[in-house]
Coordinates of C-alpha atoms in Angstrom, one line a residue:
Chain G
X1 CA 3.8 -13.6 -10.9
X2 CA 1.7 -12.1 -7.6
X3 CA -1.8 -11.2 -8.2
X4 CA -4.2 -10.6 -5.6
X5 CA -8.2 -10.8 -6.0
X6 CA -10.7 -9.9 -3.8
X7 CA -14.3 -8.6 -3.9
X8 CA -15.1 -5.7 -5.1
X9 CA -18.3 -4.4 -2.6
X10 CA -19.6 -5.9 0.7
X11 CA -22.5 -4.2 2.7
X12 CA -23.2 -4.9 6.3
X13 CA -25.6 -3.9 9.2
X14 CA -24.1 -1.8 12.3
X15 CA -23.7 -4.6 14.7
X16 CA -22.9 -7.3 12.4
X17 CA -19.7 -9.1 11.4
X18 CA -18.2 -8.4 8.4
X19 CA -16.1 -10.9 6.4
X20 CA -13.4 -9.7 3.4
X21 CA -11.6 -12.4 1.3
X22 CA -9.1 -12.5 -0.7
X23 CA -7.2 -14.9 -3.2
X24 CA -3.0 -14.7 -4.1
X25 CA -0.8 -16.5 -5.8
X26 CA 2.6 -16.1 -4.7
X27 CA 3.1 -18.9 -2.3
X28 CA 6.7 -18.0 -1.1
X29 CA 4.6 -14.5 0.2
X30 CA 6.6 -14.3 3.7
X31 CA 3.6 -11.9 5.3
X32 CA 0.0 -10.7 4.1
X33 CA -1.6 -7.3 5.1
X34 CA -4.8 -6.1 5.6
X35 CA -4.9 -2.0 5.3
X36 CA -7.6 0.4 5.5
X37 CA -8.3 3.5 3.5
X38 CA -10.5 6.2 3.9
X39 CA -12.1 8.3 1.6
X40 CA -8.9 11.2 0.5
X41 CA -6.6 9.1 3.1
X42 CA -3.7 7.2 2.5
X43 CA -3.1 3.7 3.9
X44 CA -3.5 2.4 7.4
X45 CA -2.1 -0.7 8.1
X46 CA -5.1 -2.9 9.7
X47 CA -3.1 -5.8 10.8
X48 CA -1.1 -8.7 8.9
X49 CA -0.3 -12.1 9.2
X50 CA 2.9 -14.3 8.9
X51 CA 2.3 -17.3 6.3
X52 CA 3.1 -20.2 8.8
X53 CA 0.4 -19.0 10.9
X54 CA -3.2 -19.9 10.3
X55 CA -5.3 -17.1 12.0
X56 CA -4.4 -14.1 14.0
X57 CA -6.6 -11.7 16.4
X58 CA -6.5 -8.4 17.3
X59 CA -9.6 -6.6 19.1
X60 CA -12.0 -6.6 16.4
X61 CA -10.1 -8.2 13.9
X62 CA -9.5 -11.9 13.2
X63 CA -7.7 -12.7 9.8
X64 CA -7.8 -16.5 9.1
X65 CA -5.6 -18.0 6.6
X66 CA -5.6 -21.0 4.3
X67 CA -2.3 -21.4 2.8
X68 CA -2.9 -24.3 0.7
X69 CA -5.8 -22.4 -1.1
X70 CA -4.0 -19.0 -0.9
X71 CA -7.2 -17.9 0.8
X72 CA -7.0 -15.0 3.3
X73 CA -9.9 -13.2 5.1
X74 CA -10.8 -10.4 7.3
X75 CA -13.4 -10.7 9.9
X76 CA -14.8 -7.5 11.2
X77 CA -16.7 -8.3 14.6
X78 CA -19.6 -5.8 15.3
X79 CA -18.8 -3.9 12.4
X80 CA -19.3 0.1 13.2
X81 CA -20.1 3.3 10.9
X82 CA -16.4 4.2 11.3
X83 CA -15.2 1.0 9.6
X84 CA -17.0 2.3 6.2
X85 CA -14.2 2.5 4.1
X86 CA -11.9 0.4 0.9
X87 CA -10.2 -2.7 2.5
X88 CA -6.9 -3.9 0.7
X89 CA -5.5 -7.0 0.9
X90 CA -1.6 -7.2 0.2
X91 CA 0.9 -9.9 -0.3
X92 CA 4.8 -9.4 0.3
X93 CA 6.9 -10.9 -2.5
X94 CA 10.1 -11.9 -1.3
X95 CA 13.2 -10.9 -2.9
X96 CA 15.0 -8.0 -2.4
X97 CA 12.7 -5.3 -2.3
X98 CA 10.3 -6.5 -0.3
X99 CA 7.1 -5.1 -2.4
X100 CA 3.6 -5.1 -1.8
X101 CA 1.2 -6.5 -4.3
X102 CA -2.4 -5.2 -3.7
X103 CA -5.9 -6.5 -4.4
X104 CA -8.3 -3.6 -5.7
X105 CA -9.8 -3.3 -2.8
X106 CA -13.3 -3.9 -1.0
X107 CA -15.5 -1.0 -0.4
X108 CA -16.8 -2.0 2.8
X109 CA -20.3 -0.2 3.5
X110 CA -21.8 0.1 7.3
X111 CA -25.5 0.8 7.3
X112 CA -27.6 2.2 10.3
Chain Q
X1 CA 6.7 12.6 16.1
X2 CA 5.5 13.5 12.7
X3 CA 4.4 10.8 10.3
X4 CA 5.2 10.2 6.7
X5 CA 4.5 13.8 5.2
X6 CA 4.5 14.1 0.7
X7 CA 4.5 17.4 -1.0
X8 CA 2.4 19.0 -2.5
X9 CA -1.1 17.2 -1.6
X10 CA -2.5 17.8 -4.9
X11 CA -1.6 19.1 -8.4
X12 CA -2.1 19.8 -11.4
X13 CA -0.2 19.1 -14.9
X14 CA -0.4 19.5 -18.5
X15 CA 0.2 16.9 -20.8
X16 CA 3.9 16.7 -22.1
X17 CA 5.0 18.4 -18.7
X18 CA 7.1 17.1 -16.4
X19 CA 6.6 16.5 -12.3
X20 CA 8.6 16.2 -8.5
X21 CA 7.0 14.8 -6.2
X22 CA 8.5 14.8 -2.5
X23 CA 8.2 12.6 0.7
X24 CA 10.1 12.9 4.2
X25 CA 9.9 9.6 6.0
X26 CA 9.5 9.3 9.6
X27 CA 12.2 10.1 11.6
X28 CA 15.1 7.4 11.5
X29 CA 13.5 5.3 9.1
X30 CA 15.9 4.5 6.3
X31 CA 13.7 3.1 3.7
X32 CA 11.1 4.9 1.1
X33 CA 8.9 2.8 -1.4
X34 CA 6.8 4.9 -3.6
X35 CA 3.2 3.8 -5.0
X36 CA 0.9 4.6 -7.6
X37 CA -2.9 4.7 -7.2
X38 CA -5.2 4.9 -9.9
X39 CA -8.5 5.8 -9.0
X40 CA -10.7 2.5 -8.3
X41 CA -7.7 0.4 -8.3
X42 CA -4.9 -0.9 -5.6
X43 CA -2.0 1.0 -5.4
X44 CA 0.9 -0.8 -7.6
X45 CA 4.7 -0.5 -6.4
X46 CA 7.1 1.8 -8.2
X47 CA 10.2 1.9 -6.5
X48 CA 12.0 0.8 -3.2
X49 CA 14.9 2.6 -2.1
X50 CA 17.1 2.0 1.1
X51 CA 20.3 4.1 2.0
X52 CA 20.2 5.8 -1.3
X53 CA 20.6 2.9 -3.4
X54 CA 17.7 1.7 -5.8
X55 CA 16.2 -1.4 -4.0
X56 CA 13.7 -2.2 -6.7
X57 CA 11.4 -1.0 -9.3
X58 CA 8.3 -1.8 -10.1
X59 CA 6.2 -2.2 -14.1
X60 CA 6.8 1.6 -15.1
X61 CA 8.1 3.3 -17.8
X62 CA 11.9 5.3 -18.2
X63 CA 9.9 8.6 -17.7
X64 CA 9.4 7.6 -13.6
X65 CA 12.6 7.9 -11.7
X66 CA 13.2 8.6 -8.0
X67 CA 16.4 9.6 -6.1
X68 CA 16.7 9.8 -2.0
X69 CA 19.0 12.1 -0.4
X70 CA 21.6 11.5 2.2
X71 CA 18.8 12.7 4.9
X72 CA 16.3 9.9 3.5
X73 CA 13.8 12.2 2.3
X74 CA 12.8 11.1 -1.6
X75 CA 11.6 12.2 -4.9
X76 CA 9.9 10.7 -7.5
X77 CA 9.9 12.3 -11.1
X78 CA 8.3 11.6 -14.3
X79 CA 8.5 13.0 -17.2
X80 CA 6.2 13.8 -20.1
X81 CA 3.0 13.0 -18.5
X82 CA 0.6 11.2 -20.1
X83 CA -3.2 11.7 -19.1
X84 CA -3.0 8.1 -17.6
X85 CA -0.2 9.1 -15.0
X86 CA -3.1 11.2 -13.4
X87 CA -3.2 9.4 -10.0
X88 CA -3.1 9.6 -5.8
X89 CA 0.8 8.8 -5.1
X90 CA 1.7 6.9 -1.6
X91 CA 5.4 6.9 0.1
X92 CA 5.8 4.7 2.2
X93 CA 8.9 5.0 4.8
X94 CA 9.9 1.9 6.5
X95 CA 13.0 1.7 9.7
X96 CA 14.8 -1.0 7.7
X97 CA 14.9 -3.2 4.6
X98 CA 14.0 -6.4 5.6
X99 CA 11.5 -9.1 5.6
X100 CA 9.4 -7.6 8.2
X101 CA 10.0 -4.0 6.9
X102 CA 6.2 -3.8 5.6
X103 CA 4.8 -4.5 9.0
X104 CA 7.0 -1.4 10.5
X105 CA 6.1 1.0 7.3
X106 CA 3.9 3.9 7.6
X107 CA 2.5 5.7 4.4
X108 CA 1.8 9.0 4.2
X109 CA -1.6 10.8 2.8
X110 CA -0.2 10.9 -0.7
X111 CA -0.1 13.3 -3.5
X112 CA -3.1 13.7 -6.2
X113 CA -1.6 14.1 -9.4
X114 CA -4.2 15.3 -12.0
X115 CA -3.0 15.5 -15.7
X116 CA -5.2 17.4 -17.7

Protein backbone atom coordinates (compact mmCIF):
# COMPACT_ATOMS: atom_id res chain seq x y z
CA UNK A 1 0.00 0.00 0.00
CA UNK A 2 1.34 3.98 -0.30
CA UNK A 3 2.62 5.48 2.70
CA UNK A 4 4.55 8.55 2.85
CA UNK A 5 7.08 9.70 5.71
CA UNK A 6 8.61 12.68 6.26
CA UNK A 7 9.98 14.79 9.18
CA UNK A 8 8.02 16.14 11.39
CA UNK A 9 9.85 19.85 12.29
CA UNK A 10 12.69 21.68 10.55
CA UNK A 11 13.95 25.21 11.72
CA UNK A 12 15.98 27.47 9.57
CA UNK A 13 17.64 30.97 9.56
CA UNK A 14 16.17 33.85 7.15
CA UNK A 15 18.66 33.53 4.37
CA UNK A 16 19.32 30.03 4.50
CA UNK A 17 18.38 26.96 2.49
CA UNK A 18 15.98 24.79 3.67
CA UNK A 19 15.83 21.08 2.85
CA UNK A 20 12.44 18.73 3.34
CA UNK A 21 12.56 14.94 2.65
CA UNK A 22 10.45 12.58 2.29
CA UNK A 23 10.23 8.63 1.88
CA UNK A 24 7.19 6.51 -0.26
CA UNK A 25 6.53 3.38 -1.15
CA UNK A 26 4.48 3.14 -4.06
CA UNK A 27 6.87 2.83 -6.93
CA UNK A 28 4.38 2.80 -9.83
CA UNK A 29 3.54 6.67 -8.27
CA UNK A 30 3.20 8.42 -11.83
CA UNK A 31 3.85 12.15 -10.15
CA UNK A 32 4.93 13.46 -6.47
CA UNK A 33 3.81 16.88 -5.01
CA UNK A 34 5.08 19.20 -2.79
CA UNK A 35 2.13 21.57 -1.36
CA UNK A 36 2.16 24.22 1.11
CA UNK A 37 -0.24 25.09 3.88
CA UNK A 38 -0.67 27.92 5.94
CA UNK A 39 -1.86 28.33 9.24
CA UNK A 40 -6.27 28.06 8.68
CA UNK A 41 -5.44 27.71 4.75
CA UNK A 42 -6.05 24.98 2.62
CA UNK A 43 -3.55 23.53 0.13
CA UNK A 44 -1.32 25.20 -2.28
CA UNK A 45 0.33 23.23 -4.72
CA UNK A 46 4.26 24.09 -4.40
CA UNK A 47 5.39 22.30 -7.41
CA UNK A 48 5.65 18.37 -8.37
CA UNK A 49 7.68 16.16 -10.13
CA UNK A 50 7.18 13.34 -12.80
CA UNK A 51 8.93 9.95 -11.63
CA UNK A 52 11.19 9.57 -14.72
CA UNK A 53 12.74 12.69 -13.85
CA UNK A 54 15.43 13.15 -11.40
CA UNK A 55 15.21 16.87 -10.21
CA UNK A 56 13.14 19.68 -11.20
CA UNK A 57 13.58 23.72 -10.55
CA UNK A 58 11.44 26.39 -10.22
CA UNK A 59 12.55 29.89 -8.78
CA UNK A 60 13.25 29.04 -5.31
CA UNK A 61 12.48 25.61 -5.42
CA UNK A 62 14.55 22.53 -6.51
CA UNK A 63 12.92 19.06 -5.75
CA UNK A 64 15.49 16.23 -6.42
CA UNK A 65 14.43 12.74 -6.66
CA UNK A 66 15.87 9.32 -6.07
CA UNK A 67 13.63 6.75 -7.37
CA UNK A 68 15.42 3.72 -6.50
CA UNK A 69 15.33 4.86 -2.71
CA UNK A 70 11.89 6.38 -2.99
CA UNK A 71 13.59 9.42 -1.67
CA UNK A 72 12.17 12.88 -2.52
CA UNK A 73 13.25 16.35 -1.22
CA UNK A 74 12.49 19.98 -1.21
CA UNK A 75 15.13 22.51 -1.26
CA UNK A 76 14.08 26.00 -0.19
CA UNK A 77 16.81 28.49 -1.45
CA UNK A 78 17.09 31.66 0.77
CA UNK A 79 14.33 30.58 2.80
CA UNK A 80 12.03 33.81 3.86
CA UNK A 81 9.57 34.58 6.92
CA UNK A 82 6.74 33.94 4.44
CA UNK A 83 7.72 30.30 3.77
CA UNK A 84 6.90 29.50 7.59
CA UNK A 85 4.32 27.13 7.18
CA UNK A 86 3.44 22.80 7.13
CA UNK A 87 5.12 21.29 3.89
CA UNK A 88 3.37 18.02 2.49
CA UNK A 89 4.75 15.69 0.55
CA UNK A 90 2.22 13.55 -1.76
CA UNK A 91 2.38 10.61 -3.94
CA UNK A 92 -0.19 9.86 -6.81
CA UNK A 93 -1.25 6.26 -6.87
CA UNK A 94 -2.23 5.11 -10.14
CA UNK A 95 -5.37 3.51 -10.91
CA UNK A 96 -8.40 4.96 -11.51
CA UNK A 97 -8.84 7.58 -9.15
CA UNK A 98 -5.87 9.17 -9.28
CA UNK A 99 -5.50 9.81 -5.29
CA UNK A 100 -3.13 11.53 -3.31
CA UNK A 101 -1.40 9.88 -0.42
CA UNK A 102 0.09 12.54 1.98
CA UNK A 103 3.01 12.57 4.51
CA UNK A 104 2.07 14.39 7.86
CA UNK A 105 3.62 17.18 6.96
CA UNK A 106 6.82 19.30 7.96
CA UNK A 107 6.29 22.43 9.98
CA UNK A 108 8.83 24.42 8.39
CA UNK A 109 9.96 27.43 10.88
CA UNK A 110 11.82 30.72 9.46
CA UNK A 111 13.65 32.56 12.17
CA UNK A 112 14.83 36.34 12.02
CA UNK B 1 -12.31 33.63 -11.83
CA UNK B 2 -13.23 32.32 -8.53
CA UNK B 3 -11.30 29.41 -6.98
CA UNK B 4 -12.57 26.25 -5.32
CA UNK B 5 -15.11 27.79 -2.68
CA UNK B 6 -16.71 24.86 0.39
CA UNK B 7 -19.60 25.80 2.48
CA UNK B 8 -19.91 26.57 5.41
CA UNK B 9 -16.17 27.44 6.63
CA UNK B 10 -16.69 26.10 9.96
CA UNK B 11 -19.25 24.21 12.08
CA UNK B 12 -20.33 22.76 14.69
CA UNK B 13 -22.13 19.20 15.46
CA UNK B 14 -23.39 17.08 18.15
CA UNK B 15 -22.58 13.62 18.47
CA UNK B 16 -25.15 11.26 16.75
CA UNK B 17 -26.00 14.24 14.31
CA UNK B 18 -25.68 14.14 10.89
CA UNK B 19 -23.74 16.80 8.31
CA UNK B 20 -23.61 18.43 4.33
CA UNK B 21 -20.88 19.66 3.45
CA UNK B 22 -20.68 21.64 0.02
CA UNK B 23 -17.96 22.59 -2.56
CA UNK B 24 -18.28 24.43 -6.17
CA UNK B 25 -15.22 23.64 -8.20
CA UNK B 26 -13.64 26.02 -10.41
CA UNK B 27 -15.29 26.87 -13.35
CA UNK B 28 -15.25 24.06 -16.10
CA UNK B 29 -13.49 21.69 -14.04
CA UNK B 30 -15.32 18.31 -14.08
CA UNK B 31 -13.69 16.58 -11.33
CA UNK B 32 -14.16 16.86 -7.23
CA UNK B 33 -12.08 14.72 -4.71
CA UNK B 34 -12.86 15.42 -1.16
CA UNK B 35 -10.24 15.12 1.86
CA UNK B 36 -10.15 14.69 5.37
CA UNK B 37 -7.77 16.47 7.71
CA UNK B 38 -7.26 15.65 11.18
CA UNK B 39 -5.53 18.08 13.12
CA UNK B 40 -1.60 17.33 13.05
CA UNK B 41 -1.97 14.90 10.44
CA UNK B 42 -2.06 14.85 6.30
CA UNK B 43 -5.13 15.09 4.74
CA UNK B 44 -6.32 11.35 3.79
CA UNK B 45 -8.55 10.84 0.44
CA UNK B 46 -12.28 10.21 0.71
CA UNK B 47 -13.73 10.27 -2.46
CA UNK B 48 -13.03 11.04 -6.20
CA UNK B 49 -15.82 11.84 -8.35
CA UNK B 50 -15.81 12.84 -12.18
CA UNK B 51 -19.03 13.46 -14.31
CA UNK B 52 -21.16 12.36 -11.55
CA UNK B 53 -19.98 8.95 -11.34
CA UNK B 54 -18.08 7.67 -8.13
CA UNK B 55 -14.37 7.54 -9.23
CA UNK B 56 -13.08 6.16 -5.94
CA UNK B 57 -13.30 6.07 -2.32
CA UNK B 58 -11.03 6.17 0.11
CA UNK B 59 -10.61 4.00 4.02
CA UNK B 60 -14.01 5.44 5.45
CA UNK B 61 -16.84 4.24 6.91
CA UNK B 62 -20.77 3.74 5.24
CA UNK B 63 -21.73 6.87 7.25
CA UNK B 64 -19.50 9.26 4.52
CA UNK B 65 -21.16 9.51 1.26
CA UNK B 66 -20.87 12.23 -1.47
CA UNK B 67 -22.96 12.93 -4.59
CA UNK B 68 -22.09 15.74 -7.47
CA UNK B 69 -24.66 17.37 -9.40
CA UNK B 70 -25.11 17.75 -13.11
CA UNK B 71 -23.40 21.42 -12.59
CA UNK B 72 -20.23 19.65 -10.84
CA UNK B 73 -20.65 21.26 -7.58
CA UNK B 74 -20.45 18.26 -4.63
CA UNK B 75 -21.53 17.23 -1.34
CA UNK B 76 -20.14 15.15 1.12
CA UNK B 77 -22.45 13.66 4.01
CA UNK B 78 -21.83 11.67 7.04
CA UNK B 79 -23.87 10.50 9.23
CA UNK B 80 -23.87 9.95 12.97
CA UNK B 81 -20.88 11.75 13.80
CA UNK B 82 -18.51 10.44 15.90
CA UNK B 83 -16.16 12.91 18.00
CA UNK B 84 -13.28 11.57 15.72
CA UNK B 85 -14.93 12.92 12.46
CA UNK B 86 -14.19 16.43 14.01
CA UNK B 87 -11.77 17.63 11.30
CA UNK B 88 -10.71 20.66 8.46
CA UNK B 89 -12.35 19.06 5.10
CA UNK B 90 -10.46 19.94 1.57
CA UNK B 91 -12.30 19.65 -2.04
CA UNK B 92 -10.33 19.51 -4.46
CA UNK B 93 -11.69 20.32 -8.24
CA UNK B 94 -9.59 19.14 -10.94
CA UNK B 95 -10.39 20.05 -15.27
CA UNK B 96 -10.21 16.27 -15.98
CA UNK B 97 -9.67 12.81 -14.65
CA UNK B 98 -6.46 11.79 -15.75
CA UNK B 99 -3.00 11.07 -14.81
CA UNK B 100 -1.97 14.61 -14.69
CA UNK B 101 -5.30 15.72 -13.15
CA UNK B 102 -3.46 16.38 -9.56
CA UNK B 103 -0.99 18.79 -11.10
CA UNK B 104 -4.23 20.94 -12.66
CA UNK B 105 -6.31 20.58 -9.23
CA UNK B 106 -6.92 23.41 -6.99
CA UNK B 107 -8.29 22.93 -3.40
CA UNK B 108 -10.33 25.19 -1.75
CA UNK B 109 -9.89 26.58 2.04
CA UNK B 110 -11.92 23.82 3.48
CA UNK B 111 -14.56 23.37 6.01
CA UNK B 112 -13.81 22.89 9.97
CA UNK B 113 -15.96 20.35 11.20
CA UNK B 114 -16.02 20.30 15.10
CA UNK B 115 -17.99 17.47 16.80
CA UNK B 116 -18.62 18.16 20.18
Amino acid sequence: GEDVEQSLFLSVREGDSSVINCTYTDSSSTYLYWYKQEPGAGLQLLTYIFSNMDMKQDQRLTVLLNKKDKHLSLRIADTQTGDSAIYFCAEESGGSNYKLTFGKGTLLTVNP
Amino acid sequence: DAGVTQSPTHLIKTRGQQVTLRCSPISGHKSVSWYQQVLGQGPQFIFQYYEKEERGRGNFPDRFSARQFPNYSSELNVNALLLGDSALYLCASSPQESPIQNTEAFFGQGTRLTVV
